[in-house]
XYZ file of C-alpha atoms in Angstrom:
346
model
C -0.116 0.020 -0.187
C 2.835 2.503 0.831
C 4.711 2.094 -2.477
C 1.523 2.466 -4.294
C 0.121 5.283 -2.455
C 3.234 7.088 -3.110
C 3.773 6.197 -6.533
C 0.347 7.490 -7.438
C 1.048 11.052 -5.867
C 4.857 11.205 -7.668
C 3.389 10.278 -11.017
C 0.570 10.948 -13.368
C 0.290 7.620 -14.809
C -0.938 4.189 -14.123
C 0.470 2.427 -11.031
C -0.335 -1.425 -11.758
C 0.003 -3.881 -9.205
C 0.735 -7.702 -9.576
C 0.777 -10.734 -7.259
C -2.446 -9.410 -5.273
C -5.883 -10.065 -6.759
C -7.443 -7.102 -4.710
C -6.599 -4.483 -2.339
C -5.751 -5.493 1.378
C -6.762 -3.439 4.395
C -5.429 -0.271 4.306
C -5.486 3.288 6.007
C -7.557 4.459 2.705
C -8.267 3.094 -0.655
C -5.976 3.555 -3.358
C -6.714 5.839 -6.040
C -8.504 4.965 -9.649
C -5.018 4.991 -11.392
C -3.928 1.995 -9.329
C -4.720 -1.168 -10.975
C -4.649 -4.856 -9.737
C -3.254 -6.834 -12.491
C -3.517 -10.824 -13.019
C -0.712 -10.552 -15.255
C 2.226 -11.717 -13.343
C 4.805 -9.471 -15.293
C 3.158 -6.748 -16.641
C 5.174 -4.328 -18.740
C 5.600 -1.060 -17.556
C 8.622 1.767 -17.843
C 9.347 1.316 -14.131
C 9.284 -1.930 -12.222
C 9.606 -2.551 -8.464
C 10.009 -5.833 -7.475
C 9.213 -6.561 -3.576
C 10.470 -9.822 -2.367
C 11.440 -11.266 -5.470
C 14.177 -10.781 -8.432
C 12.963 -9.759 -11.967
C 13.228 -12.431 -14.681
C 14.093 -9.742 -17.367
C 15.243 -6.209 -17.386
C 12.986 -3.082 -17.802
C 13.636 0.325 -18.561
C 14.171 0.881 -14.875
C 13.924 -2.139 -12.452
C 14.252 -1.810 -8.659
C 14.567 -4.816 -6.284
C 13.944 -4.406 -2.587
C 12.883 -7.053 0.333
C 12.110 -6.420 3.870
C 12.108 -9.156 6.491
C 11.572 -8.518 10.370
C 13.644 -5.569 11.291
C 15.961 -5.932 8.056
C 15.581 -4.269 4.767
C 17.520 -4.583 1.713
C 18.092 -2.773 -1.907
C 19.055 -4.753 -4.897
C 18.849 -8.154 -3.620
C 16.634 -10.263 -1.602
C 17.197 -11.240 2.000
C 17.731 -14.812 3.317
C 14.804 -15.188 5.543
C 11.297 -16.200 5.425
C 10.329 -13.858 8.444
C 7.563 -11.365 7.532
C 8.163 -7.705 6.967
C 7.382 -5.616 10.145
C 5.346 -2.551 9.057
C 8.242 -0.414 9.958
C 10.744 -1.993 7.868
C 8.027 -2.146 4.928
C 7.249 1.313 5.204
C 11.095 2.334 5.089
C 11.610 0.031 2.038
C 8.497 1.694 0.234
C 9.690 5.166 0.767
C 13.240 4.454 -0.403
C 12.225 2.514 -3.541
C 9.249 5.165 -4.460
C 12.147 7.996 -4.347
C 14.594 5.688 -6.354
C 11.775 5.517 -9.031
C 11.382 9.129 -9.034
C 14.809 9.622 -9.256
C 15.465 7.181 -12.315
C 12.272 8.923 -14.044
C 14.055 12.537 -13.632
C 17.548 11.859 -13.722
C 18.542 12.793 -10.319
C 22.212 11.568 -9.485
C 22.836 9.530 -6.495
C 23.986 11.461 -3.270
C 27.406 9.952 -2.510
C 26.583 6.500 -3.960
C 29.683 5.249 -2.221
C 27.822 5.544 1.067
C 25.150 3.259 0.243
C 24.400 0.212 2.457
C 22.725 -2.830 0.351
C 21.310 -3.954 3.589
C 19.970 -2.455 6.978
C 19.065 -3.833 9.984
C 16.702 -1.516 12.206
C 17.370 -1.257 16.022
C 14.023 -2.403 17.039
C 12.335 -5.392 18.467
C 8.466 -6.103 17.433
C 6.248 -4.807 20.089
C 4.363 -7.149 22.366
C 1.977 -4.658 24.025
C -0.703 -2.554 22.189
C 0.282 0.816 21.285
C -0.528 3.496 24.124
C -2.500 6.705 23.500
C -0.560 9.578 21.801
C -0.773 12.967 20.365
C 0.070 13.973 16.733
C 0.932 17.724 16.636
C 0.696 19.039 12.861
C -1.449 16.720 10.836
C 0.241 17.321 7.145
C 2.928 15.264 5.367
C 4.856 13.779 8.025
C 1.845 13.506 10.515
C -0.398 11.753 8.202
C 2.729 9.285 7.249
C 3.127 8.773 11.156
C -0.722 8.040 11.555
C -0.817 5.608 8.466
C 2.098 3.570 9.740
C 0.382 3.499 13.092
C -2.683 1.838 11.414
C -0.409 -1.103 10.469
C 1.302 -1.291 13.824
C -2.279 -1.031 15.682
C -3.090 -4.333 13.573
C -6.961 -3.429 14.194
C -6.892 -2.870 17.905
C -8.115 0.146 19.564
C -6.223 3.179 19.860
C -6.752 6.607 21.273
C -5.030 9.535 19.752
C -5.355 13.282 20.297
C -4.688 15.334 16.945
C -3.843 19.092 16.658
C -3.212 21.308 13.685
C -4.492 24.897 12.962
C -4.571 24.716 9.210
C -7.301 23.759 6.510
C -6.421 21.680 3.561
C -5.608 23.002 0.217
C -5.771 21.327 -3.327
C -2.142 20.891 -3.878
C -1.644 19.171 -0.386
C -2.786 15.830 -2.184
C 0.463 15.262 -4.068
C 2.444 15.058 -0.692
C 0.038 14.006 1.908
C -0.887 10.224 2.074
C -4.150 10.320 3.704
C -5.858 12.613 0.774
C -7.693 10.799 -1.828
C -7.793 12.212 -5.467
C -11.425 13.372 -4.951
C -10.144 16.819 -3.843
C -13.708 18.386 -3.420
C -14.117 15.750 -0.478
C -11.337 17.596 2.049
C -10.047 20.572 0.418
C -11.298 23.554 2.472
C -11.759 21.251 5.776
C -10.089 21.710 8.704
C -6.958 19.335 8.822
C -7.628 17.832 12.426
C -11.186 17.345 11.623
C -10.896 15.277 8.253
C -7.854 13.213 9.529
C -9.816 12.673 12.749
C -12.647 11.060 10.858
C -10.229 8.948 8.996
C -8.933 7.506 12.161
C -12.056 6.918 13.522
C -13.224 4.789 10.371
C -10.029 2.537 11.900
C -11.840 2.038 14.872
C -9.922 4.624 16.973
C -11.146 7.140 19.549
C -9.865 10.687 18.156
C -9.640 13.954 20.189
C -9.139 16.661 17.448
C -7.903 20.436 18.121
C -7.792 22.903 15.463
C -5.343 25.386 17.368
C -2.446 27.311 16.594
C 0.062 26.942 19.447
C 2.033 29.876 21.159
C 4.459 30.260 23.791
C 2.716 29.650 27.195
C 0.353 26.759 25.497
C 0.070 23.860 27.683
C -1.275 20.283 26.855
C -4.304 19.298 28.873
C -3.111 15.657 30.213
C -5.101 13.166 28.740
C -2.844 10.088 29.317
C -0.943 10.492 26.248
C 2.466 8.378 26.546
C 4.287 10.850 23.870
C 3.651 13.185 21.253
C 4.820 13.143 17.554
C 5.819 16.651 16.413
C 4.701 17.012 12.407
C 5.347 20.857 12.503
C 7.130 22.480 9.626
C 8.880 25.246 11.719
C 11.324 25.169 14.386
C 9.551 27.614 16.708
C 6.571 25.432 17.035
C 8.764 22.349 17.843
C 10.367 24.345 20.845
C 6.922 25.420 21.939
C 5.580 21.812 22.045
C 8.528 20.605 24.032
C 7.454 22.852 26.909
C 3.685 22.001 26.757
C 4.015 19.275 29.227
C 4.001 16.150 27.114
C 6.294 13.427 28.933
C 8.412 12.509 25.781
C 8.469 13.859 22.218
C 9.365 12.668 18.697
C 10.058 14.404 15.652
C 11.208 14.021 12.228
C 11.998 16.301 9.385
C 12.471 15.765 5.263
C 14.476 17.988 3.092
C 13.197 19.711 0.136
C 16.752 19.560 -2.238
C 15.937 16.389 -4.282
C 19.376 16.509 -5.348
C 20.513 15.883 -1.417
C 17.626 13.647 -0.117
C 18.184 14.540 3.642
C 15.864 12.976 6.435
C 16.390 13.759 10.348
C 14.707 12.035 13.293
C 14.728 13.016 17.116
C 13.463 11.363 20.378
C 13.793 13.706 23.410
C 12.157 14.765 26.632
C 10.432 17.792 27.381
C 13.941 19.868 28.328
C 14.025 23.359 27.226
C 17.715 23.399 26.676
C 17.954 20.171 24.613
C 15.021 21.673 22.368
C 17.013 24.929 21.804
C 19.969 22.884 20.858
C 18.205 20.560 18.349
C 15.508 22.978 16.960
C 17.682 25.911 15.592
C 16.370 28.141 12.893
C 18.521 27.304 9.876
C 18.937 29.975 7.502
C 19.248 29.618 3.923
C 22.717 28.994 2.789
C 23.878 29.544 -0.746
C 25.376 26.342 -1.853
C 27.826 26.156 -4.978
C 25.830 24.270 -7.670
C 26.511 20.923 -8.659
C 27.839 19.880 -12.219
C 24.198 18.392 -12.588
C 22.614 21.421 -11.629
C 24.901 23.482 -14.056
C 24.328 21.141 -16.730
C 20.702 21.822 -16.190
C 20.834 25.430 -15.937
C 22.573 25.784 -19.180
C 19.993 23.537 -21.028
C 17.115 25.273 -23.116
C 14.431 26.710 -20.849
C 15.838 24.825 -18.031
C 14.821 21.612 -19.301
C 15.010 18.746 -16.861
C 14.921 21.037 -13.678
C 12.217 19.419 -11.230
C 9.934 21.613 -9.428
C 7.505 19.156 -7.484
C 3.949 20.837 -7.815
C 5.486 24.219 -7.723
C 5.581 24.199 -3.929
C 8.406 23.891 -1.483
C 7.787 20.313 -0.290
C 9.694 16.903 -0.170
C 8.767 14.307 -2.171
C 5.950 12.007 -0.112
C 8.510 9.002 -0.234
C 11.015 10.795 1.639
C 8.311 11.377 4.556
C 8.021 7.502 4.647
C 11.680 7.056 5.385
C 11.589 9.799 8.019
C 8.736 8.396 9.997
C 9.821 4.758 9.846
C 13.105 5.759 11.535
C 11.082 7.954 14.228
C 8.784 4.814 14.819
C 11.952 2.691 15.328
C 12.759 5.152 18.366
C 8.980 4.891 19.488
C 9.747 1.278 19.783
C 12.810 1.511 21.819
C 10.897 4.039 24.150
C 8.153 1.871 24.588
C 10.787 -0.957 25.423
C 12.200 1.206 28.192
C 14.832 3.129 26.193
C 14.607 6.447 27.587
C 17.823 8.031 26.049
C 17.609 11.086 23.910
C 18.609 10.269 20.321
C 19.268 12.252 17.063
C 19.633 10.503 13.640
C 19.945 11.605 10.201
C 20.168 9.612 6.712
C 20.346 10.460 3.046
C 18.001 8.425 1.146
C 19.622 8.244 -2.700
């Protein structure tokens, strides 16, 4: 579901799904451009193989596998264990960004750093997920909730949602819980619409449309932690002082030629938040040879602007929230040490 849901947002063509006769339970239904095919090897310009090797090469062929807490790129894993939702989500994000990069010609960022296998440092949860809050229900907030859908595995869950904004039409291209039926959500309060989706999953939801400011305090409702999906540093710092026992946060870069994700796990400590969430001014970077080549082409041919807005590809959000949920699992298992992580995706 994660692979198809992201591909239909990053591309305008059909997404053909082979190997499944119909859709499995998912956070929302896939869009009308996602087709389930009985052909075991449909011919497409970009072919993504999950858990199996291709029998023949296509224009672009990508291979990945996920088993338990391991994921691989370019080869299969020697294991029969089922994929964990976290590794499945992380692999989906990587493969979907790789598909985008191949399609538009984004060169690998420091390809020599790439690892063909990753083992994520967590154990599968044995207890149901506790109540939590999501502050900011945009791109990463929705991805965080979508992964929680699979982690909850049909069990009841209580969540608190907070956001100040209403949806705008361009949000659909980057936010994974918004359908192609724009009229059903455009102009609605983000928290109310997303709360409705979560209630369809059988969850208990407390939505709050609010802009937080210095001095805002969260009314204790039994949440074990909060996830911060804000797109600015000031809101992150305010949330750290709002009374949550522990917080998780992640961020995605908007430079496709340097696809960067970060994630943090931290207690409610002001000094730590000030150190982690500093406002970063824009720094002029020397253009790469690739960027120079695009600039010299007629009419900037080949230069990528994603929906003409400053936003990361939704695939990067999947990678970032997967890493964040690893830290949530570690926290729930008793590891209460702060953590700061960073990775490049391509």
